[in-house]
mmCIF file of C-alpha atoms and ligand atoms in Angstrom:
data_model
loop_
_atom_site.group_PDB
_atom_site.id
_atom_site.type_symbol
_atom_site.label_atom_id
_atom_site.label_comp_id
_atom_site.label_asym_id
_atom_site.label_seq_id
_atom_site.Cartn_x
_atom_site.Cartn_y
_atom_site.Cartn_z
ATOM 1 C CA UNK A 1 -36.991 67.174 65.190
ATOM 2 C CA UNK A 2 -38.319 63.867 65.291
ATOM 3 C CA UNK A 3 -40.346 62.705 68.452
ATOM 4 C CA UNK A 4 -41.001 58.794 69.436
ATOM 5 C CA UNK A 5 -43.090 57.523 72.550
ATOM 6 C CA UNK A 6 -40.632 56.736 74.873
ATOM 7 C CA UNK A 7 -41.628 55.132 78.414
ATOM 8 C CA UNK A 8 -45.301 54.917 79.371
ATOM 9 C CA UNK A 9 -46.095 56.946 82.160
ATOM 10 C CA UNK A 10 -50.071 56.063 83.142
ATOM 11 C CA UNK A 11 -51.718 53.263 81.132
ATOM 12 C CA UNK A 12 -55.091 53.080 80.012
ATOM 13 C CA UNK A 13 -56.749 51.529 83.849
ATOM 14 C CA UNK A 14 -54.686 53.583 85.622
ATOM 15 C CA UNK A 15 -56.090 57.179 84.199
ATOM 16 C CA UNK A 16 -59.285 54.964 84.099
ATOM 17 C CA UNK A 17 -59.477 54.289 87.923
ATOM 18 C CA UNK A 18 -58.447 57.654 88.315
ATOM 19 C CA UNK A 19 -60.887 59.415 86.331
ATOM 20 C CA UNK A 20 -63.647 57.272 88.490
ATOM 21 C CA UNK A 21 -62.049 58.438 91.517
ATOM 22 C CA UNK A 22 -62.163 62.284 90.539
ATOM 23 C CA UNK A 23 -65.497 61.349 89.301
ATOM 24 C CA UNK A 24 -66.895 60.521 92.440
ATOM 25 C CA UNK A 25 -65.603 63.600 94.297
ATOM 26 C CA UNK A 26 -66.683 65.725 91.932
ATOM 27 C CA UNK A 27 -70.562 63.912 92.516
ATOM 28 C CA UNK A 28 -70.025 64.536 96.397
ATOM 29 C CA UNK A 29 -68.960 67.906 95.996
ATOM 30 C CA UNK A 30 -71.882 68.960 93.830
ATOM 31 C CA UNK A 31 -74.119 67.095 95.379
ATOM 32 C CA UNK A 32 -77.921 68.577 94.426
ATOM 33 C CA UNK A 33 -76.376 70.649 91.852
ATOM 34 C CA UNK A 34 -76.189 70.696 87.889
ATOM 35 C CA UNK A 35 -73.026 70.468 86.502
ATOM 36 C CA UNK A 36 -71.808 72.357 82.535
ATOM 37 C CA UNK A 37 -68.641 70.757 81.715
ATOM 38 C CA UNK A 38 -66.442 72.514 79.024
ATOM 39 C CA UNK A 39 -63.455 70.582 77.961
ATOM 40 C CA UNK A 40 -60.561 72.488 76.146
ATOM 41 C CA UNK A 41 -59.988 70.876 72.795
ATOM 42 C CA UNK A 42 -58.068 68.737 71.819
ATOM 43 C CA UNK A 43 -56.197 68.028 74.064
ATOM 44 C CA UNK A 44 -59.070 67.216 76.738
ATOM 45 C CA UNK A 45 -61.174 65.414 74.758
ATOM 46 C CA UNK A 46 -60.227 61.697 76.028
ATOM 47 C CA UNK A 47 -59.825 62.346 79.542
ATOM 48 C CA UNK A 48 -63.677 64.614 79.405
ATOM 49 C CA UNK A 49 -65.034 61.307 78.097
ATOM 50 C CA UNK A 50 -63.830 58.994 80.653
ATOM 51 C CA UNK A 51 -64.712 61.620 83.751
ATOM 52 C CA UNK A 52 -68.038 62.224 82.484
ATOM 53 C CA UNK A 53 -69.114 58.618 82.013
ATOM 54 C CA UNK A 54 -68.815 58.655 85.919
ATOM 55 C CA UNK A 55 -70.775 61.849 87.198
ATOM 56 C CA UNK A 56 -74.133 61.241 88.183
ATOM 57 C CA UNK A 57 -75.218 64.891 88.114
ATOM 58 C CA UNK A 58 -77.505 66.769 85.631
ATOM 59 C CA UNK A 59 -74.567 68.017 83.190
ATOM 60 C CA UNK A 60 -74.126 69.663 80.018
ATOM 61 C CA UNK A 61 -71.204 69.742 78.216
ATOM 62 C CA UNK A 62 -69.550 72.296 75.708
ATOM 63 C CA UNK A 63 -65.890 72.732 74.464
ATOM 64 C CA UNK A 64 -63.635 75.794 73.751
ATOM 65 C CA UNK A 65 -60.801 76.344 71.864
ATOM 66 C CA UNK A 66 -57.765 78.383 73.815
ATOM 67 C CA UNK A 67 -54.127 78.825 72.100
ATOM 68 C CA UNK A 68 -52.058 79.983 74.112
ATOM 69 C CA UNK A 69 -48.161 81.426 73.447
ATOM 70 C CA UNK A 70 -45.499 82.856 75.173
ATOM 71 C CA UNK A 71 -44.602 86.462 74.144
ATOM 72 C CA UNK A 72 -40.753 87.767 74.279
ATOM 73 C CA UNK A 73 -42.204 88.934 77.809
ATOM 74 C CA UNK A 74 -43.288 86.776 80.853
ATOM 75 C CA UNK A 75 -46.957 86.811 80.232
ATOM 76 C CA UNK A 76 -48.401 84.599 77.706
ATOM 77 C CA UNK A 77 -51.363 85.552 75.159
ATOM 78 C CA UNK A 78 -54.211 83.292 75.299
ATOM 79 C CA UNK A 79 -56.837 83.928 72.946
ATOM 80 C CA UNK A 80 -60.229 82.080 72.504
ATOM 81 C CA UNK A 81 -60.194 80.345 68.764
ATOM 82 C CA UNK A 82 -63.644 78.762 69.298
ATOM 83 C CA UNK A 83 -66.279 79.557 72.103
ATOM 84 C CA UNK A 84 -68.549 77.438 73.948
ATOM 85 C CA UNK A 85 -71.780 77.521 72.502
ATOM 86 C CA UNK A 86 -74.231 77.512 75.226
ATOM 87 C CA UNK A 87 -75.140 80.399 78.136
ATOM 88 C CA UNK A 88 -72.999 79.779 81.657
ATOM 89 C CA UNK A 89 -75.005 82.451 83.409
ATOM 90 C CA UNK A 90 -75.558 81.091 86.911
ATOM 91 C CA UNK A 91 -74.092 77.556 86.258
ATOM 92 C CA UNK A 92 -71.557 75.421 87.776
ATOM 93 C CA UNK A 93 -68.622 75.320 84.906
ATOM 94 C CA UNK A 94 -66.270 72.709 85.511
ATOM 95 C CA UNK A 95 -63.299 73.011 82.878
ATOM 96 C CA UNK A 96 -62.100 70.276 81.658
ATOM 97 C CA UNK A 97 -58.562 70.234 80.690
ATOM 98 C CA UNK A 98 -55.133 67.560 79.553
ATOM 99 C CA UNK A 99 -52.764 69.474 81.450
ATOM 100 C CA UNK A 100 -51.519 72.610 83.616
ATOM 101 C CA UNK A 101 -48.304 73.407 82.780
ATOM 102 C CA UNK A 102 -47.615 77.171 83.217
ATOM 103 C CA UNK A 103 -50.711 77.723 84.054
ATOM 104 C CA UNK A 104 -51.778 80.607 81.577
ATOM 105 C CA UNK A 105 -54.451 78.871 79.922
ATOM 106 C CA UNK A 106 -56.411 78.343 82.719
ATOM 107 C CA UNK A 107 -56.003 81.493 84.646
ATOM 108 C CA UNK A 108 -57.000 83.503 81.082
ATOM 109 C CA UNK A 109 -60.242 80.687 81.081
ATOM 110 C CA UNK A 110 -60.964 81.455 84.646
ATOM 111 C CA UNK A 111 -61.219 85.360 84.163
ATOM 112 C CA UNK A 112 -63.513 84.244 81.045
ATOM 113 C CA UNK A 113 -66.008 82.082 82.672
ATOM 114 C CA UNK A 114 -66.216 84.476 86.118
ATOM 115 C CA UNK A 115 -67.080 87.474 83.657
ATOM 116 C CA UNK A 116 -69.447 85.852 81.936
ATOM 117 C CA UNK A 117 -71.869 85.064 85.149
ATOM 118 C CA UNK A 118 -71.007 82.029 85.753
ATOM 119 C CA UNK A 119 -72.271 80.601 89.492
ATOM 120 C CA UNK A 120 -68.597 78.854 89.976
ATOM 121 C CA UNK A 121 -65.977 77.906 88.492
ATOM 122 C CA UNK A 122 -63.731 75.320 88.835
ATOM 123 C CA UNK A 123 -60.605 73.033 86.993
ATOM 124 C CA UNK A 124 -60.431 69.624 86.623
ATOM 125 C CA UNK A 125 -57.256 68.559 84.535
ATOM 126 C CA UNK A 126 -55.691 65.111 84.247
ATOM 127 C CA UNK A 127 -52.050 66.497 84.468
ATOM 128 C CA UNK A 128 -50.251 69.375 86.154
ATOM 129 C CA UNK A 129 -46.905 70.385 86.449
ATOM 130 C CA UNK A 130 -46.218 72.376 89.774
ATOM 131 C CA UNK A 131 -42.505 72.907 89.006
ATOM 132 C CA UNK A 132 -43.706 74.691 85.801
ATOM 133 C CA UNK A 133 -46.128 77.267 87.070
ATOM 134 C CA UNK A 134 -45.632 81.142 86.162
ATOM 135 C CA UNK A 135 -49.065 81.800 87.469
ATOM 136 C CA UNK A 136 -50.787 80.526 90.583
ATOM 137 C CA UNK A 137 -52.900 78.042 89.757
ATOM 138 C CA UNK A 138 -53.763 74.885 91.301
ATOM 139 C CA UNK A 139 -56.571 72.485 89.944
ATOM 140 C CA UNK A 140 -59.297 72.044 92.477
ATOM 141 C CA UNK A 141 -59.610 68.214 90.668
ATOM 142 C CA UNK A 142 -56.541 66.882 89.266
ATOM 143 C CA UNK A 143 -55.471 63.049 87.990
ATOM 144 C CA UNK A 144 -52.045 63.081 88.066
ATOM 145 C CA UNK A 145 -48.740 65.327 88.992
ATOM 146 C CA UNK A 146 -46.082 65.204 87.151
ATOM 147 C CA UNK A 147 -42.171 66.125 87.014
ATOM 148 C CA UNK A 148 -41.541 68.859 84.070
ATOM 149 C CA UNK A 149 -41.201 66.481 80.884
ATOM 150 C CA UNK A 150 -43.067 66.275 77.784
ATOM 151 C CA UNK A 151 -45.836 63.591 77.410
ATOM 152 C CA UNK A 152 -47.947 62.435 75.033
ATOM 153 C CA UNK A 153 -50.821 60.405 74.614
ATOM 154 C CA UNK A 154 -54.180 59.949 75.775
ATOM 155 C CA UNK A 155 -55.418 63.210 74.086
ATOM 156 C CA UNK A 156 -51.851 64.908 74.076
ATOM 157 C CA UNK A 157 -49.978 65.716 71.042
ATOM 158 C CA UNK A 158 -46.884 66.506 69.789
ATOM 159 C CA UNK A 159 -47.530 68.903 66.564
ATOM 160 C CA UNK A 160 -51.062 66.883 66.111
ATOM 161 C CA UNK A 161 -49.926 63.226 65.985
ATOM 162 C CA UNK A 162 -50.191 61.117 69.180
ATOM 163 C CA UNK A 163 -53.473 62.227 70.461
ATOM 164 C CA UNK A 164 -54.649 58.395 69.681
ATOM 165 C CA UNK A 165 -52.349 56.539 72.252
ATOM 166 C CA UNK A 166 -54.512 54.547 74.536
ATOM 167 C CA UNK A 167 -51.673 55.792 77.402
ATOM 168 C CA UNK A 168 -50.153 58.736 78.641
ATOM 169 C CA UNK A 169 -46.284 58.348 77.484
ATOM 170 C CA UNK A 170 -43.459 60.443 77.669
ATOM 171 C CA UNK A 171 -42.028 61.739 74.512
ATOM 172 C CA UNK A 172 -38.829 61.686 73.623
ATOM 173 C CA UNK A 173 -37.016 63.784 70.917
ATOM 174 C CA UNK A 174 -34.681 61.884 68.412
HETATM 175 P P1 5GP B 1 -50.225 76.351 79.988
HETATM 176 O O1 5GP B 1 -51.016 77.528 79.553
HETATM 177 O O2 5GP B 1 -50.636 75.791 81.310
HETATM 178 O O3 5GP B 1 -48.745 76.622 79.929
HETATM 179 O O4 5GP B 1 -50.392 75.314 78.843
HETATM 180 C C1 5GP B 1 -51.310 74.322 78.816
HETATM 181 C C2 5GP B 1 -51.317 73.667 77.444
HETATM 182 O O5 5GP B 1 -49.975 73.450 76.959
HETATM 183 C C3 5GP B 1 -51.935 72.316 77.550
HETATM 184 O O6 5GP B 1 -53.334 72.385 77.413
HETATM 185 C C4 5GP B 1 -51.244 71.569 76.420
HETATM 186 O O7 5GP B 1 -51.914 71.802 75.228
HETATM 187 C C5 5GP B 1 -49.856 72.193 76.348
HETATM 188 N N1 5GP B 1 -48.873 71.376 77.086
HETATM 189 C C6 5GP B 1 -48.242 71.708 78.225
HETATM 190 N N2 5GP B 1 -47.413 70.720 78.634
HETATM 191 C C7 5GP B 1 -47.549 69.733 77.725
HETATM 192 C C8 5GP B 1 -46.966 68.412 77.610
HETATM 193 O O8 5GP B 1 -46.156 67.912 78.406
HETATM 194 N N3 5GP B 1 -47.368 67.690 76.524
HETATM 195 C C9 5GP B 1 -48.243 68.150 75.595
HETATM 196 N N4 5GP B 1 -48.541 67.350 74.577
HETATM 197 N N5 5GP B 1 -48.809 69.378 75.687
HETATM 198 C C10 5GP B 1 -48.473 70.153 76.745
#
């Protein structure tokens, strides 16, 4: 199957402005506090860079590596490839992450942060999917909501390529 970038859905200034906007609620909210970012790679990486360029807050930032898959039953298996390297005990985690689509990801990296002392823990991702959800999670800080399609760009991929589009687009199977 071959995949091209079909229409663009948010360019560059738009995830931009929003980013800033998230940004800035994400300073009020956590006002007086110190912030410890983690952003879920790959996939997060250019949307991380862009919110953390706005937040005015002490913050340290870390990535992990989830994979997740769905099994033959309704669950899916996440599993941790690549930890964070730093100590969340009694810190303010703020995941970073490209999208929510079923929602397995981050409800497997919620459990993981809460168990490991974390102070709080919260989502920020640039993309959900509501219609897509098999567990209930909602982003406390999201960019964008979108209809169930398959985009890339912007830090998305489709098996590894696209990740490099200065847009989010939505991809469309030839
Ligand atoms: P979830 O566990 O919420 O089902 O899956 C989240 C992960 O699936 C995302 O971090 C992303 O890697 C992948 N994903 C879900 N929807 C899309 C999409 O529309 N485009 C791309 N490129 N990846 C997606």
């Amino acid at each position: 199957m071959d995949v091209t970038v079909g229409r663009v859905l948010f360019s560059e200034e738009e995830i931009r402005n929003k980013a800033k906007e998230v940004a800035e609620q994400i300073n009020e909210d956590y006002k007086g506090e110190s912030l410890y970012l983690v952003g879920t790679l790959r996939g997060a990486l250019v949307w991380m860079a862009d919110i953390m360029k706005n937040i005015t807050l002490d913050t340290e930032i870390d990535f992990i590596v989830a994979s997740s898959y769905q099994g033959t039953d309704s669950t899916g298996v996440v599993t941790v490839k690549k930890d964070i390297e730093g100590d969340v005990t009694g810190k303010n985690v703020l995941i970073i992450e490209d999208i929510v689509d079923t929602g397995f990801t981050l409800s497997k990296l919620l459990e993981y942060f809460r168990g490991r002392g974390a102070k709080s823990v919260e989502i920020c991702s640039m993309l959900s999917k509501p219609s897509r959800r098999k567990v209930d999670i909602d982003p406390k800080y999201n960019g964008f909501v979108i209809d169930d399609m398959f985009v890339i760009g912007y830090g998305l991929d489709y098996e590894q390529k696209f990740r490099n589009l200065p847009f989010v687009g939505i991809a469309e199977l030839k």
